[in-house]
PDB file of C-alpha atoms in Angstrom:
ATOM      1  CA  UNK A   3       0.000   0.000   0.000  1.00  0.00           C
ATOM      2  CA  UNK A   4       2.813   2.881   0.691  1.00  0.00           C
ATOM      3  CA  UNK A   5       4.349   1.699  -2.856  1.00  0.00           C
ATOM      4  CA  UNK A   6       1.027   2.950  -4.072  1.00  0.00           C
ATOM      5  CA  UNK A   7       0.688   5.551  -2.035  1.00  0.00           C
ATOM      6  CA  UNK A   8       4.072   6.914  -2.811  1.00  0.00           C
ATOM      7  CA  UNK A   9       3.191   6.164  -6.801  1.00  0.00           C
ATOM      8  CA  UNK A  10       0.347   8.362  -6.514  1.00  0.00           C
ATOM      9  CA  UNK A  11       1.538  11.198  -4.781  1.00  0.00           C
ATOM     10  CA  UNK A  12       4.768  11.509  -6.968  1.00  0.00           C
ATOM     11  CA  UNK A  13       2.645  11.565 -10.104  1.00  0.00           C
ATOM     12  CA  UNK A  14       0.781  14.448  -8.720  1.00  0.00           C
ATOM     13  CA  UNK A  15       3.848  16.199  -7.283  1.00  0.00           C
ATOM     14  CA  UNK A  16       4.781  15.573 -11.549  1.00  0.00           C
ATOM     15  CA  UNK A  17       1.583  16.929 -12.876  1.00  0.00           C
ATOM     16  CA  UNK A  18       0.908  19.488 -10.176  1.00  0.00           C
ATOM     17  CA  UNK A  19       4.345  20.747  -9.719  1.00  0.00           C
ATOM     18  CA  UNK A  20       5.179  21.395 -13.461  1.00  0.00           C
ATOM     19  CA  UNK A  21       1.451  22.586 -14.447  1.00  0.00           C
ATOM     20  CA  UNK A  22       1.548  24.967 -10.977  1.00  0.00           C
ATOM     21  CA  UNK A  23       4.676  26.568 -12.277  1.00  0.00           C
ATOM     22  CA  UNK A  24       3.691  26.682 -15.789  1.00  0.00           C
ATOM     23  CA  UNK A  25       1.118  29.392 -14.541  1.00  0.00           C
ATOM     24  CA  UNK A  26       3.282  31.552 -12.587  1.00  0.00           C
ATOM     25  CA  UNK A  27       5.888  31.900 -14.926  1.00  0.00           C
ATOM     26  CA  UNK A  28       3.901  31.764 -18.102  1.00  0.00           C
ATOM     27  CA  UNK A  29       1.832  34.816 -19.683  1.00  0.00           C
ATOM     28  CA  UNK A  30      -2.028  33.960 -19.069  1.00  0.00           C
ATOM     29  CA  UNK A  31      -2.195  34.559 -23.122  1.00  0.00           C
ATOM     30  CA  UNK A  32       0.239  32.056 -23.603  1.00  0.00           C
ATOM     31  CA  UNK A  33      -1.551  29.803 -21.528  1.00  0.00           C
ATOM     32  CA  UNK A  34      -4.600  30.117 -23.014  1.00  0.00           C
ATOM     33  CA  UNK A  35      -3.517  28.865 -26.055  1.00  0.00           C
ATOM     34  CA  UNK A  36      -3.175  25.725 -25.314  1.00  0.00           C
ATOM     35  CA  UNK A  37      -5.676  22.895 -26.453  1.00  0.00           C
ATOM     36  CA  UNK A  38      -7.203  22.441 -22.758  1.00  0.00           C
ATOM     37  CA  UNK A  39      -6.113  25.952 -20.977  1.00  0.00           C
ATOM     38  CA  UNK A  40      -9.188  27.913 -22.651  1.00  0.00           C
ATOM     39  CA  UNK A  41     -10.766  28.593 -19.118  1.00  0.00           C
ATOM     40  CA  UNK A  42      -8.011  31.350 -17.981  1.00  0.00           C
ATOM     41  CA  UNK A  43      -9.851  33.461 -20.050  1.00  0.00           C
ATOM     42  CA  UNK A  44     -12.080  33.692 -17.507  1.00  0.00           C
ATOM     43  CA  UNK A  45      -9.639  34.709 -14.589  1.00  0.00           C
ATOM     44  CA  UNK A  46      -7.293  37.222 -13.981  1.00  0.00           C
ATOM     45  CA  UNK A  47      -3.206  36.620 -14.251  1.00  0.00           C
ATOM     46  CA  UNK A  48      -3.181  37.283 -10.676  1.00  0.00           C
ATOM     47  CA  UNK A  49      -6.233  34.250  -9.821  1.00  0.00           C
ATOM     48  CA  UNK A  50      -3.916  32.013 -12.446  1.00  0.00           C
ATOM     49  CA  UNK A  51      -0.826  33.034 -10.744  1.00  0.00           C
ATOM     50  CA  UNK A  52      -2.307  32.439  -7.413  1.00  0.00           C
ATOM     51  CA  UNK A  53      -3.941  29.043  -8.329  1.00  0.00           C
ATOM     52  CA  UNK A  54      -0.553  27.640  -9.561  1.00  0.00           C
ATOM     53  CA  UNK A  55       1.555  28.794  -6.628  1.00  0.00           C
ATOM     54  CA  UNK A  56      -1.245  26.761  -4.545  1.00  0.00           C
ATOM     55  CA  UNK A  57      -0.206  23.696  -7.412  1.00  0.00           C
ATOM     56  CA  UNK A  58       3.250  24.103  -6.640  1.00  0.00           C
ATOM     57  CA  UNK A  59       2.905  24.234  -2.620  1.00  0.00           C
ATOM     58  CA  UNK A  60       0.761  21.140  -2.927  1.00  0.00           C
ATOM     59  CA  UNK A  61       3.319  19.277  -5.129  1.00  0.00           C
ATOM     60  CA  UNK A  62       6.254  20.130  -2.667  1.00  0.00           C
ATOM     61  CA  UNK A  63       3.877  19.290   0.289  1.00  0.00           C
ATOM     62  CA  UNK A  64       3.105  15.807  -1.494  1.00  0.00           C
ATOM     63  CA  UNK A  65       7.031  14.908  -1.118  1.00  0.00           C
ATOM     64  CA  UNK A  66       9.155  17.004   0.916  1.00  0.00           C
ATOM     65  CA  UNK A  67       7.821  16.591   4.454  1.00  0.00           C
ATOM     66  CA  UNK A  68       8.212  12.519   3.924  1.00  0.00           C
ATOM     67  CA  UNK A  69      11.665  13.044   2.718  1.00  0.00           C
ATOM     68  CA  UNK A  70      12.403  15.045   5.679  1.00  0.00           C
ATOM     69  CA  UNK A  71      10.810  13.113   7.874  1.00  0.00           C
ATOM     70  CA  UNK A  72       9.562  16.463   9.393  1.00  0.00           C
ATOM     71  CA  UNK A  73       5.706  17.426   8.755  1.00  0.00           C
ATOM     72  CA  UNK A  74       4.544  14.368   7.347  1.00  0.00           C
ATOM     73  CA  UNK A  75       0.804  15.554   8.203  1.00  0.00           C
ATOM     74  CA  UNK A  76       1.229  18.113   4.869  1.00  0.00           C
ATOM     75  CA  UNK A  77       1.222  14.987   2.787  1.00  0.00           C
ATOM     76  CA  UNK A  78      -2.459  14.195   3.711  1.00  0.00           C
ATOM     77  CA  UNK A  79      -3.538  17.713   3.651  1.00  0.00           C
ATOM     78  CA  UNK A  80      -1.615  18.718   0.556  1.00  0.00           C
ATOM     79  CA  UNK A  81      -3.614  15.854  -1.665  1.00  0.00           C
ATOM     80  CA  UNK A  82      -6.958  17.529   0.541  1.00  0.00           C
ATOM     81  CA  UNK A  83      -6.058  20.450  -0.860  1.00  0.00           C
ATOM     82  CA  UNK A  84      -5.385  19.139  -4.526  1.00  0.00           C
ATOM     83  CA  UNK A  85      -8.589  17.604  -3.964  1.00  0.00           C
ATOM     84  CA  UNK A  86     -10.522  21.123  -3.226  1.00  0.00           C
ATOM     85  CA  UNK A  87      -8.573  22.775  -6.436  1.00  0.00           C
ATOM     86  CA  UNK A  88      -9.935  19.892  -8.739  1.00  0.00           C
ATOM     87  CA  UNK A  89     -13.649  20.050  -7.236  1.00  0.00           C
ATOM     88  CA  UNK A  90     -13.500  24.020  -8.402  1.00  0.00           C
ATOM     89  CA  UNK A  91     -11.754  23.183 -11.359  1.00  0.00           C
ATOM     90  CA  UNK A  92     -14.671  20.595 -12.425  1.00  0.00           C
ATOM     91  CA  UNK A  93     -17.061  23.571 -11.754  1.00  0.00           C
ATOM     92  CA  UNK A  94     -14.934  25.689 -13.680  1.00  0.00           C
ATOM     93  CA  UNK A  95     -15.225  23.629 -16.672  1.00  0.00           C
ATOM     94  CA  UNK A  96     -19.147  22.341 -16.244  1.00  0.00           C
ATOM     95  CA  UNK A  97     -19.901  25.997 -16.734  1.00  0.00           C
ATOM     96  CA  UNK A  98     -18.133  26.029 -19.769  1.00  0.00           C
ATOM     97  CA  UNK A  99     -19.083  22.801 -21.444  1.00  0.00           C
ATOM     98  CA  UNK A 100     -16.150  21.159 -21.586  1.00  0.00           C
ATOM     99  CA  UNK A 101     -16.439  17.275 -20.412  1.00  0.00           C
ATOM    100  CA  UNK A 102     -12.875  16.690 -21.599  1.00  0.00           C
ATOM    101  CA  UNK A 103     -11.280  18.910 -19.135  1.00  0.00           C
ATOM    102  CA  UNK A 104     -13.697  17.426 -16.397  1.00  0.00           C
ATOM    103  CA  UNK A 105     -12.662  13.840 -16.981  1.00  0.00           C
ATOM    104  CA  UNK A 106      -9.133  14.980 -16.328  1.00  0.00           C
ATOM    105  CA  UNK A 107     -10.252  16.945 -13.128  1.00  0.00           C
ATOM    106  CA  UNK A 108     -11.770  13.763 -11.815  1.00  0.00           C
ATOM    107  CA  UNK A 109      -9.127  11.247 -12.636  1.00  0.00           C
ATOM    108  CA  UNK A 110      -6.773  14.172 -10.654  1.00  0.00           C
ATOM    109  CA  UNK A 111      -9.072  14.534  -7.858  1.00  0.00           C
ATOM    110  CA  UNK A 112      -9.471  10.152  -7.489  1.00  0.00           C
ATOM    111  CA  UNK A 113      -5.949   9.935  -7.087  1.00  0.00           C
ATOM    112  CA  UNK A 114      -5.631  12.515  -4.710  1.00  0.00           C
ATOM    113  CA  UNK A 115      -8.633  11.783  -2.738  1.00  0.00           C
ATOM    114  CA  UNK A 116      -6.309   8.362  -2.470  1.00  0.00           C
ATOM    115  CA  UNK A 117      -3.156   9.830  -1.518  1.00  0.00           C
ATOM    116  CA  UNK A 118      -5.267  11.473   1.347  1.00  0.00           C
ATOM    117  CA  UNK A 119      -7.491   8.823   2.421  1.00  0.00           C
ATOM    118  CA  UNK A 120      -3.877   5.990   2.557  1.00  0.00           C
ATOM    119  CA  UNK A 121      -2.052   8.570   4.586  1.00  0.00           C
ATOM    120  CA  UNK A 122      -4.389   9.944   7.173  1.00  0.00           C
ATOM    121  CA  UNK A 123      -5.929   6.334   7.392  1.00  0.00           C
ATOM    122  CA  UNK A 124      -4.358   4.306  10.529  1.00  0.00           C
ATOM    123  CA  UNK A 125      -1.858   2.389   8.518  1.00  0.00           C
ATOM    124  CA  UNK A 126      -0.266   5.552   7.225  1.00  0.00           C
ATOM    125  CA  UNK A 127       3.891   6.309   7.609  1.00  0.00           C
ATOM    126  CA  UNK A 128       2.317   9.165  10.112  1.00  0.00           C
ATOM    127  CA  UNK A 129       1.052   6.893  12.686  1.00  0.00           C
TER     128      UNK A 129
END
């Protein structure tokens, strides 16, 4: 089970880390560009700015604290909070039609729900 759980939070600390700093470094124009990025139109820089720096703390909070062995209780609450991003992201994208995009956001927001369920559970590497 901590194979998987380990799995699963470095493939969101992947997606999640690199998409997070995609959108603070990159121009919301050039962002919105992209095949699947159409909803920044409807947000400021600063909301896409400010919605991947909360990526990019969850990605470091998925693997660092483990690493450390110090703060191990981010893990769980970093894949809660990847969990609340993808339920407004699947909003987000219901309001404008795009199933696609919402298919993603769920497959995100299973994993993560996983990552957080395995390591607050009573078997976790916190216990």
């Amino acid at each position: 089970m901590d194979l998987a759980l380990w799995i699963a939070a470095v493939f969101l600390a992947l997606v999640f880390g690199v998409g997070g700093a995609a959108k603070v470094v990159v121009p919301k124009d050039k962002i919105a560009a992209f095949k699947f990025a159409g909803w920044v139109k409807d947000w400021s820089p600063g909301a896409v700015r400010t919605i991947g720096g909360l990526e990019v703390l969850a990605a470091i909070g998925l693997i660092l604290p483990p690493l450390v062995g110090i703060g191990t209780v981010f893990v769980p609450l970093a894949a809660v909070g990847i969990v609340l991003v993808m339920i407004g992201a699947i909003f987000v994208h219901a309001r404008r039609r795009e199933p696609v995009n919402i298919a993603g956001n769920l497959v995100y927001l299973a994993v993560a729900g996983f990552v957080a369920w395995g390591r607050f559970g009573p078997e976790s590497f916190m216990g």
